[in-house]
């Protein structure tokens, strides 16, 4: 009986951690952001490299119509970059400056 009491909390903790890991992967949180949104990161990275050399962008989040991220330029300007995906795997970008 004592063994069950010791194992049960460990299994509960392991199950909780596994559930949290799956949730974070599905949502694309933290370290899972680049793996969850790999194609979008590739597209945004190319966009930032060509339009804002030395700029960087925030983790990608899902929106109703696609995805979004915030670009920070080397002049420290912030731009919301929205992207949608067409049927032929081409991304369309839309910039909105943050004032």
PDB file of N, CA, C and O in Angstrom, residues 42-57 69 71-75 77 79-83 91-96:
ATOM      1  N   UNK A  42       9.981  30.467 -41.173  1.00  0.00           N
ATOM      2  CA  UNK A  42      10.832  30.544 -42.363  1.00  0.00           C
ATOM      3  C   UNK A  42      10.424  31.723 -43.245  1.00  0.00           C
ATOM      4  O   UNK A  42      11.276  32.490 -43.702  1.00  0.00           O
ATOM      5  N   UNK A  43       9.124  31.887 -43.457  1.00  0.00           N
ATOM      6  CA  UNK A  43       8.630  32.983 -44.298  1.00  0.00           C
ATOM      7  C   UNK A  43       8.904  34.343 -43.656  1.00  0.00           C
ATOM      8  O   UNK A  43       9.368  35.269 -44.323  1.00  0.00           O
ATOM      9  N   UNK A  44       8.629  34.470 -42.368  1.00  0.00           N
ATOM     10  CA  UNK A  44       8.855  35.749 -41.671  1.00  0.00           C
ATOM     11  C   UNK A  44      10.343  36.066 -41.630  1.00  0.00           C
ATOM     12  O   UNK A  44      10.744  37.221 -41.832  1.00  0.00           O
ATOM     13  N   UNK A  45      11.156  35.080 -41.385  1.00  0.00           N
ATOM     14  CA  UNK A  45      12.602  35.307 -41.333  1.00  0.00           C
ATOM     15  C   UNK A  45      13.127  35.848 -42.661  1.00  0.00           C
ATOM     16  O   UNK A  45      13.906  36.809 -42.691  1.00  0.00           O
ATOM     17  N   UNK A  46      12.673  35.257 -43.759  1.00  0.00           N
ATOM     18  CA  UNK A  46      13.086  35.760 -45.085  1.00  0.00           C
ATOM     19  C   UNK A  46      12.586  37.193 -45.296  1.00  0.00           C
ATOM     20  O   UNK A  46      13.308  38.051 -45.822  1.00  0.00           O
ATOM     21  N   UNK A  47      11.353  37.460 -44.868  1.00  0.00           N
ATOM     22  CA  UNK A  47      10.764  38.793 -45.022  1.00  0.00           C
ATOM     23  C   UNK A  47      11.571  39.825 -44.227  1.00  0.00           C
ATOM     24  O   UNK A  47      11.919  40.891 -44.746  1.00  0.00           O
ATOM     25  N   UNK A  48      11.847  39.510 -42.980  1.00  0.00           N
ATOM     26  CA  UNK A  48      12.596  40.449 -42.125  1.00  0.00           C
ATOM     27  C   UNK A  48      13.999  40.652 -42.676  1.00  0.00           C
ATOM     28  O   UNK A  48      14.480  41.790 -42.736  1.00  0.00           O
ATOM     29  N   UNK A  49      14.658  39.592 -43.095  1.00  0.00           N
ATOM     30  CA  UNK A  49      16.010  39.717 -43.654  1.00  0.00           C
ATOM     31  C   UNK A  49      16.036  40.614 -44.881  1.00  0.00           C
ATOM     32  O   UNK A  49      16.965  41.400 -45.060  1.00  0.00           O
ATOM     33  N   UNK A  50      15.005  40.528 -45.723  1.00  0.00           N
ATOM     34  CA  UNK A  50      15.018  41.324 -46.952  1.00  0.00           C
ATOM     35  C   UNK A  50      14.511  42.753 -46.746  1.00  0.00           C
ATOM     36  O   UNK A  50      14.953  43.659 -47.444  1.00  0.00           O
ATOM     37  N   UNK A  51      13.599  42.966 -45.801  1.00  0.00           N
ATOM     38  CA  UNK A  51      13.033  44.304 -45.600  1.00  0.00           C
ATOM     39  C   UNK A  51      13.646  45.073 -44.434  1.00  0.00           C
ATOM     40  O   UNK A  51      13.646  46.307 -44.445  1.00  0.00           O
ATOM     41  N   UNK A  52      14.113  44.362 -43.421  1.00  0.00           N
ATOM     42  CA  UNK A  52      14.648  45.009 -42.211  1.00  0.00           C
ATOM     43  C   UNK A  52      15.925  44.307 -41.762  1.00  0.00           C
ATOM     44  O   UNK A  52      15.940  43.629 -40.729  1.00  0.00           O
ATOM     45  N   UNK A  53      17.012  44.454 -42.529  1.00  0.00           N
ATOM     46  CA  UNK A  53      18.273  43.812 -42.125  1.00  0.00           C
ATOM     47  C   UNK A  53      18.628  44.211 -40.688  1.00  0.00           C
ATOM     48  O   UNK A  53      18.425  45.354 -40.280  1.00  0.00           O
ATOM     49  N   UNK A  54      19.100  43.266 -39.929  1.00  0.00           N
ATOM     50  CA  UNK A  54      19.455  43.439 -38.512  1.00  0.00           C
ATOM     51  C   UNK A  54      18.240  43.611 -37.612  1.00  0.00           C
ATOM     52  O   UNK A  54      18.384  43.876 -36.429  1.00  0.00           O
ATOM     53  N   UNK A  55      17.030  43.483 -38.152  1.00  0.00           N
ATOM     54  CA  UNK A  55      15.829  43.516 -37.332  1.00  0.00           C
ATOM     55  C   UNK A  55      15.551  42.130 -36.772  1.00  0.00           C
ATOM     56  O   UNK A  55      16.191  41.143 -37.141  1.00  0.00           O
ATOM     57  N   UNK A  56      14.605  42.054 -35.850  1.00  0.00           N
ATOM     58  CA  UNK A  56      14.210  40.756 -35.307  1.00  0.00           C
ATOM     59  C   UNK A  56      12.714  40.770 -35.055  1.00  0.00           C
ATOM     60  O   UNK A  56      12.072  41.819 -35.124  1.00  0.00           O
ATOM     61  N   UNK A  57      12.151  39.617 -34.774  1.00  0.00           N
ATOM     62  CA  UNK A  57      10.703  39.535 -34.596  1.00  0.00           C
ATOM     63  C   UNK A  57      10.346  38.693 -33.377  1.00  0.00           C
ATOM     64  O   UNK A  57      11.124  37.851 -32.937  1.00  0.00           O
ATOM     65  N   UNK A  69       3.182  38.693 -35.885  1.00  0.00           N
ATOM     66  CA  UNK A  69       4.383  38.864 -35.079  1.00  0.00           C
ATOM     67  C   UNK A  69       4.686  40.351 -35.032  1.00  0.00           C
ATOM     68  O   UNK A  69       4.105  41.141 -35.789  1.00  0.00           O
ATOM     69  N   UNK A  71       7.749  43.031 -35.475  1.00  0.00           N
ATOM     70  CA  UNK A  71       9.131  43.241 -35.920  1.00  0.00           C
ATOM     71  C   UNK A  71       9.685  44.443 -35.166  1.00  0.00           C
ATOM     72  O   UNK A  71       9.013  45.465 -35.025  1.00  0.00           O
ATOM     73  N   UNK A  72      10.920  44.319 -34.708  1.00  0.00           N
ATOM     74  CA  UNK A  72      11.648  45.456 -34.146  1.00  0.00           C
ATOM     75  C   UNK A  72      12.807  45.732 -35.087  1.00  0.00           C
ATOM     76  O   UNK A  72      13.647  44.861 -35.321  1.00  0.00           O
ATOM     77  N   UNK A  73      12.827  46.929 -35.649  1.00  0.00           N
ATOM     78  CA  UNK A  73      13.867  47.283 -36.616  1.00  0.00           C
ATOM     79  C   UNK A  73      15.137  47.699 -35.882  1.00  0.00           C
ATOM     80  O   UNK A  73      15.126  47.903 -34.662  1.00  0.00           O
ATOM     81  N   UNK A  74      16.228  47.872 -36.641  1.00  0.00           N
ATOM     82  CA  UNK A  74      17.470  48.301 -36.000  1.00  0.00           C
ATOM     83  C   UNK A  74      17.386  49.744 -35.504  1.00  0.00           C
ATOM     84  O   UNK A  74      18.213  50.178 -34.717  1.00  0.00           O
ATOM     85  N   UNK A  75      16.366  50.504 -35.945  1.00  0.00           N
ATOM     86  CA  UNK A  75      16.126  51.855 -35.409  1.00  0.00           C
ATOM     87  C   UNK A  75      15.166  51.802 -34.214  1.00  0.00           C
ATOM     88  O   UNK A  75      14.679  52.815 -33.755  1.00  0.00           O
ATOM     89  N   UNK A  77      12.116  50.742 -34.185  1.00  0.00           N
ATOM     90  CA  UNK A  77      10.713  50.927 -34.552  1.00  0.00           C
ATOM     91  C   UNK A  77      10.024  49.578 -34.456  1.00  0.00           C
ATOM     92  O   UNK A  77      10.628  48.535 -34.725  1.00  0.00           O
ATOM     93  N   UNK A  79       6.749  47.164 -35.671  1.00  0.00           N
ATOM     94  CA  UNK A  79       5.792  46.973 -36.765  1.00  0.00           C
ATOM     95  C   UNK A  79       5.074  45.649 -36.540  1.00  0.00           C
ATOM     96  O   UNK A  79       5.716  44.615 -36.348  1.00  0.00           O
ATOM     97  N   UNK A  80       3.740  45.690 -36.572  1.00  0.00           N
ATOM     98  CA  UNK A  80       2.973  44.452 -36.519  1.00  0.00           C
ATOM     99  C   UNK A  80       2.957  43.875 -37.927  1.00  0.00           C
ATOM    100  O   UNK A  80       2.573  44.553 -38.875  1.00  0.00           O
ATOM    101  N   UNK A  81       3.406  42.642 -38.049  1.00  0.00           N
ATOM    102  CA  UNK A  81       3.409  41.968 -39.339  1.00  0.00           C
ATOM    103  C   UNK A  81       2.373  40.856 -39.291  1.00  0.00           C
ATOM    104  O   UNK A  81       2.487  39.917 -38.502  1.00  0.00           O
ATOM    105  N   UNK A  82       1.348  40.996 -40.120  1.00  0.00           N
ATOM    106  CA  UNK A  82       0.326  39.957 -40.244  1.00  0.00           C
ATOM    107  C   UNK A  82       0.631  39.152 -41.494  1.00  0.00           C
ATOM    108  O   UNK A  82       1.082  39.694 -42.501  1.00  0.00           O
ATOM    109  N   UNK A  83       0.378  37.853 -41.436  1.00  0.00           N
ATOM    110  CA  UNK A  83       0.586  37.042 -42.621  1.00  0.00           C
ATOM    111  C   UNK A  83      -0.548  36.036 -42.771  1.00  0.00           C
ATOM    112  O   UNK A  83      -1.081  35.529 -41.801  1.00  0.00           O
ATOM    113  N   UNK A  91       2.797  33.175 -48.859  1.00  0.00           N
ATOM    114  CA  UNK A  91       2.334  34.030 -47.769  1.00  0.00           C
ATOM    115  C   UNK A  91       2.156  35.459 -48.249  1.00  0.00           C
ATOM    116  O   UNK A  91       2.961  35.970 -49.027  1.00  0.00           O
ATOM    117  N   UNK A  92       1.101  36.098 -47.765  1.00  0.00           N
ATOM    118  CA  UNK A  92       0.844  37.513 -48.032  1.00  0.00           C
ATOM    119  C   UNK A  92       1.062  38.247 -46.714  1.00  0.00           C
ATOM    120  O   UNK A  92       0.509  37.865 -45.680  1.00  0.00           O
ATOM    121  N   UNK A  93       1.874  39.310 -46.766  1.00  0.00           N
ATOM    122  CA  UNK A  93       2.238  40.059 -45.568  1.00  0.00           C
ATOM    123  C   UNK A  93       1.549  41.415 -45.559  1.00  0.00           C
ATOM    124  O   UNK A  93       1.356  42.017 -46.606  1.00  0.00           O
ATOM    125  N   UNK A  94       1.231  41.885 -44.362  1.00  0.00           N
ATOM    126  CA  UNK A  94       0.653  43.214 -44.177  1.00  0.00           C
ATOM    127  C   UNK A  94       1.313  43.854 -42.961  1.00  0.00           C
ATOM    128  O   UNK A  94       1.321  43.260 -41.879  1.00  0.00           O
ATOM    129  N   UNK A  95       1.851  45.047 -43.140  1.00  0.00           N
ATOM    130  CA  UNK A  95       2.527  45.756 -42.059  1.00  0.00           C
ATOM    131  C   UNK A  95       1.632  46.835 -41.466  1.00  0.00           C
ATOM    132  O   UNK A  95       0.970  47.557 -42.214  1.00  0.00           O
ATOM    133  N   UNK A  96       1.663  46.959 -40.150  1.00  0.00           N
ATOM    134  CA  UNK A  96       0.985  48.046 -39.453  1.00  0.00           C
ATOM    135  C   UNK A  96       1.985  48.629 -38.440  1.00  0.00           C
ATOM    136  O   UNK A  96       2.347  47.936 -37.479  1.00  0.00           O
TER     137      UNK A  96
END
